[in-house]
One Martini backbone bead per residue (centre of mass of N, CA, C, O) as a GRO file, in nm:
protein
  216
    1MET     BB    1   0.103   0.032   0.009
    2ALA     BB    2   0.092   0.341   0.061
    3GLY     BB    3   0.270   0.568   0.200
    4GLU     BB    4   0.376   0.851   0.249
    5ILE     BB    5   0.259   1.156   0.188
    6PRO     BB    6   0.340   1.375  -0.039
    7ASP     BB    7   0.452   1.686  -0.108
    8LEU     BB    8   0.286   1.997  -0.227
    9VAL     BB    9   0.417   2.299  -0.308
   10ALA     BB   10   0.248   2.618  -0.270
   11HIS     BB   11   0.089   2.922  -0.387
   12ALA     BB   12  -0.091   3.183  -0.355
   13ARG     BB   13  -0.314   3.344  -0.582
   14THR     BB   14  -0.435   3.661  -0.647
   15GLY     BB   15  -0.504   3.612  -0.938
   16THR     BB   16  -0.710   3.598  -1.232
   17GLY     BB   17  -0.674   3.477  -1.531
   18LYS     BB   18  -0.470   3.525  -1.802
   19GLY     BB   19  -0.285   3.746  -1.690
   20ALA     BB   20  -0.206   3.605  -1.422
   21ALA     BB   21  -0.096   3.346  -1.556
   22ARG     BB   22   0.133   3.481  -1.718
   23GLN     BB   23   0.279   3.601  -1.473
   24SER     BB   24   0.337   3.335  -1.334
   25ARG     BB   25   0.518   3.221  -1.562
   26ARG     BB   26   0.730   3.455  -1.554
   27ASN     BB   27   0.793   3.360  -1.238
   28GLY     BB   28   0.824   3.035  -1.250
   29MET     BB   29   0.525   2.933  -1.274
   30VAL     BB   30   0.230   2.725  -1.214
   31PRO     BB   31  -0.082   2.750  -1.263
   32GLY     BB   32  -0.378   2.698  -1.042
   33VAL     BB   33  -0.647   2.480  -0.907
   34VAL     BB   34  -0.852   2.434  -0.617
   35TYR     BB   35  -1.106   2.187  -0.569
   36GLY     BB   36  -1.347   2.101  -0.371
   37GLY     BB   37  -1.454   1.983  -0.052
   38GLY     BB   38  -1.663   2.230   0.012
   39ALA     BB   39  -1.486   2.456  -0.123
   40ASP     BB   40  -1.338   2.706  -0.250
   41PRO     BB   41  -1.163   2.807  -0.489
   42LEU     BB   42  -0.792   2.788  -0.529
   43PRO     BB   43  -0.549   2.986  -0.623
   44ILE     BB   44  -0.238   2.875  -0.766
   45GLU     BB   45   0.127   2.809  -0.742
   46VAL     BB   46   0.396   2.628  -0.899
   47PRO     BB   47   0.698   2.541  -0.925
   48PHE     BB   48   0.823   2.450  -1.216
   49ASN     BB   49   1.061   2.254  -1.139
   50ASP     BB   50   0.901   2.082  -0.939
   51LEU     BB   51   0.684   1.979  -1.135
   52VAL     BB   52   0.866   1.852  -1.349
   53ALA     BB   53   0.997   1.645  -1.158
   54LYS     BB   54   0.729   1.499  -1.085
   55LEU     BB   55   0.651   1.420  -1.373
   56LYS     BB   56   0.911   1.253  -1.439
   57ALA     BB   57   0.866   1.039  -1.204
   58GLY     BB   58   0.572   0.976  -1.209
   59ARG     BB   59   0.242   0.933  -1.116
   60PHE     BB   60   0.100   1.209  -1.059
   61ARG     BB   61  -0.217   1.127  -1.110
   62ALA     BB   62  -0.170   0.865  -0.893
   63THR     BB   63  -0.128   1.075  -0.655
   64LEU     BB   64  -0.131   1.152  -0.323
   65TRP     BB   65  -0.140   1.481  -0.192
   66ASN     BB   66   0.020   1.724   0.020
   67LEU     BB   67  -0.099   2.035   0.044
   68LYS     BB   68   0.111   2.334   0.065
   69VAL     BB   69  -0.013   2.645   0.196
   70GLU     BB   70   0.035   2.944   0.291
   71GLY     BB   71  -0.226   2.997   0.530
   72GLN     BB   72  -0.302   2.691   0.501
   73GLU     BB   73  -0.433   2.399   0.523
   74ASP     BB   74  -0.371   2.097   0.487
   75VAL     BB   75  -0.431   1.896   0.183
   76ARG     BB   76  -0.577   1.655   0.001
   77VAL     BB   77  -0.471   1.569  -0.333
   78ILE     BB   78  -0.556   1.550  -0.688
   79ALA     BB   79  -0.486   1.521  -1.014
   80ARG     BB   80  -0.693   1.614  -1.300
   81ASP     BB   81  -0.493   1.829  -1.452
   82VAL     BB   82  -0.236   1.877  -1.717
   83GLN     BB   83  -0.135   2.133  -1.889
   84ARG     BB   84   0.017   2.175  -2.219
   85ASP     BB   85   0.238   2.250  -2.442
   86VAL     BB   86   0.217   2.165  -2.777
   87VAL     BB   87   0.531   2.196  -2.832
   88LYS     BB   88   0.702   2.156  -2.543
   89ASP     BB   89   0.550   1.983  -2.317
   90LEU     BB   90   0.477   2.192  -2.091
   91PRO     BB   91   0.356   2.312  -1.814
   92THR     BB   92   0.060   2.554  -1.768
   93HIS     BB   93  -0.154   2.381  -1.589
   94LEU     BB   94  -0.345   2.317  -1.274
   95ASP     BB   95  -0.560   2.054  -1.141
   96LEU     BB   96  -0.710   2.027  -0.818
   97MET     BB   97  -0.843   1.785  -0.578
   98ARG     BB   98  -1.013   1.746  -0.304
   99LEU     BB   99  -0.965   1.509  -0.025
  100ARG     BB  100  -1.066   1.250   0.151
  101ARG     BB  101  -0.985   0.954   0.291
  102THR     BB  102  -1.288   0.837   0.200
  103SER     BB  103  -1.256   0.889  -0.079
  104LYS     BB  104  -1.345   0.822  -0.409
  105VAL     BB  105  -1.121   0.706  -0.679
  106ASN     BB  106  -0.992   0.714  -1.005
  107LEU     BB  107  -0.709   0.498  -1.090
  108PHE     BB  108  -0.397   0.434  -1.226
  109ILE     BB  109  -0.244   0.115  -1.176
  110PRO     BB  110   0.022  -0.061  -1.158
  111VAL     BB  111   0.162  -0.360  -1.301
  112VAL     BB  112   0.315  -0.649  -1.148
  113PHE     BB  113   0.518  -0.906  -1.285
  114GLU     BB  114   0.575  -1.205  -1.126
  115ASN     BB  115   0.770  -1.480  -1.186
  116VAL     BB  116   0.866  -1.516  -1.488
  117ASP     BB  117   1.122  -1.625  -1.421
  118GLY     BB  118   1.099  -1.982  -1.446
  119CYS     BB  119   0.861  -2.041  -1.578
  120PRO     BB  120   0.735  -2.266  -1.791
  121GLY     BB  121   0.721  -2.069  -2.037
  122ASP     BB  122   1.013  -1.964  -2.012
  123LYS     BB  123   1.156  -2.246  -2.043
  124GLN     BB  124   1.014  -2.269  -2.345
  125GLY     BB  125   1.054  -1.961  -2.470
  126GLY     BB  126   0.859  -1.771  -2.379
  127VAL     BB  127   0.643  -1.470  -2.392
  128LEU     BB  128   0.548  -1.194  -2.218
  129THR     BB  129   0.242  -1.028  -2.290
  130VAL     BB  130   0.150  -0.702  -2.231
  131VAL     BB  131  -0.162  -0.538  -2.220
  132ARG     BB  132  -0.165  -0.419  -1.905
  133PRO     BB  133   0.037  -0.202  -1.714
  134GLU     BB  134  -0.247  -0.077  -1.632
  135VAL     BB  135  -0.520  -0.004  -1.401
  136GLU     BB  136  -0.844   0.088  -1.331
  137LEU     BB  137  -0.930   0.210  -1.008
  138ARG     BB  138  -1.137   0.202  -0.724
  139VAL     BB  139  -1.041   0.409  -0.452
  140THR     BB  140  -0.914   0.503  -0.152
  141ALA     BB  141  -0.746   0.785  -0.075
  142GLY     BB  142  -0.607   0.658   0.202
  143ASP     BB  143  -0.555   0.366   0.006
  144ILE     BB  144  -0.324   0.372  -0.214
  145PRO     BB  145  -0.174   0.183  -0.433
  146ASP     BB  146   0.126   0.136  -0.595
  147HIS     BB  147   0.031  -0.165  -0.673
  148ILE     BB  148  -0.016  -0.465  -0.861
  149SER     BB  149   0.005  -0.817  -0.828
  150VAL     BB  150   0.138  -1.086  -1.045
  151ASP     BB  151   0.142  -1.432  -1.068
  152CYS     BB  152   0.366  -1.627  -1.305
  153SER     BB  153   0.479  -1.919  -1.206
  154LYS     BB  154   0.242  -2.105  -1.382
  155MET     BB  155   0.300  -2.026  -1.663
  156GLU     BB  156   0.210  -2.114  -1.988
  157ILE     BB  157   0.183  -2.174  -2.297
  158GLY     BB  158  -0.128  -1.995  -2.364
  159ASP     BB  159  -0.164  -1.832  -2.126
  160THR     BB  160  -0.403  -1.625  -1.934
  161LEU     BB  161  -0.447  -1.308  -1.781
  162HIS     BB  162  -0.680  -1.189  -1.551
  163ILE     BB  163  -0.833  -0.989  -1.325
  164SER     BB  164  -0.948  -1.246  -1.166
  165ASP     BB  165  -0.637  -1.340  -1.086
  166VAL     BB  166  -0.652  -1.094  -0.889
  167THR     BB  167  -0.569  -0.953  -0.578
  168LEU     BB  168  -0.715  -0.697  -0.454
  169PRO     BB  169  -0.729  -0.448  -0.271
  170GLU     BB  170  -0.888  -0.335  -0.022
  171GLY     BB  171  -1.154  -0.148  -0.175
  172ALA     BB  172  -1.090  -0.238  -0.461
  173LYS     BB  173  -1.199  -0.161  -0.810
  174ALA     BB  174  -1.276  -0.219  -1.114
  175THR     BB  175  -1.414  -0.020  -1.372
  176ILE     BB  176  -1.424  -0.280  -1.530
  177GLU     BB  177  -1.648  -0.548  -1.545
  178ARG     BB  178  -1.497  -0.714  -1.716
  179ASP     BB  179  -1.271  -0.990  -1.792
  180PHE     BB  180  -0.979  -0.876  -1.847
  181VAL     BB  181  -0.670  -0.858  -1.998
  182LEU     BB  182  -0.318  -0.851  -1.905
  183ALA     BB  183  -0.182  -1.134  -2.011
  184ASN     BB  184   0.044  -1.342  -2.218
  185MET     BB  185   0.179  -1.659  -2.325
  186GLN     BB  186   0.401  -1.687  -2.580
  187ALA     BB  187   0.538  -1.823  -2.831
  188PRO     BB  188   0.800  -1.868  -2.990
  189SER     BB  189   0.874  -1.767  -3.303
  190GLY     BB  190   0.974  -2.042  -3.415
  191LEU     BB  191   0.726  -2.209  -3.326
  192ALA     BB  192   0.516  -2.037  -3.474
  193SER     BB  193   0.631  -2.083  -3.761
  194MET     BB  194   0.598  -2.391  -3.763
  195LYS     BB  195   0.291  -2.385  -3.730
  196ASP     BB  196   0.233  -2.229  -3.989
  197ASP     BB  197   0.359  -2.441  -4.178
  198GLU     BB  198   0.175  -2.676  -4.096
  199ASP     BB  199  -0.088  -2.537  -4.177
  200GLU     BB  200  -0.009  -2.502  -4.476
  201VAL     BB  201   0.030  -2.802  -4.542
  202THR     BB  202  -0.248  -2.899  -4.464
  203GLU     BB  203  -0.401  -2.716  -4.662
  204THR     BB  204  -0.267  -2.833  -4.920
  205GLU     BB  205  -0.362  -3.126  -4.882
  206VAL     BB  206  -0.662  -3.066  -4.893
  207ILE     BB  207  -0.665  -2.946  -5.177
  208ASN     BB  208  -0.545  -3.193  -5.325
  209GLN     BB  209  -0.764  -3.392  -5.238
  210THR     BB  210  -0.993  -3.237  -5.372
  211ASP     BB  211  -0.884  -3.248  -5.663
  212ASP     BB  212  -0.875  -3.559  -5.688
  213THR     BB  213  -1.178  -3.600  -5.644
  214VAL     BB  214  -1.276  -3.434  -5.888
  215GLU     BB  215  -1.119  -3.595  -6.109
  216GLY     BB  216  -1.253  -3.877  -6.025
   0.00000   0.00000   0.00000
């Protein structure tokens, strides 16, 4: 499960509108807004370099943050949108939503496939093909998992892993109701090619037998 909630340090922003947002960017900040939680929207700005570092670290929108704004009580938030410059792909605006520990939220959680090396399929030269490296779960804000684990130790060539094969963290639920595929163990390319050749030979034999029957 998730450990200590990381801090996201921001400053209250005095102005609103496009002019104030442009001034914020000129000052080396990324403007944003905090909303929800039964309180008024709060205009903020986050140091550009700090935000870029957190974005590069990954899982920014899947992380519960402890927002620290001088003069305000700390509050748990989650990023709902990070707007970027279409050319430079750098952040230009940030939308944060306040959450209570008991709030439910949909998040994409990484999937970790364990014990792939040494499983029967791996020993046979098979390759694990990951269909979903992350899945969207509905989780409790105060109990967000870092990842979900999938045990692949018994996988053989041709086996498929579904979401139903995974024990999800308590209180978490997949947002997709059907039993979707996470990964499958595929045959090595050489073996697959041999099978294709065998299928082709069999098909040719059937055609030839059919031709012989027609001629007879």
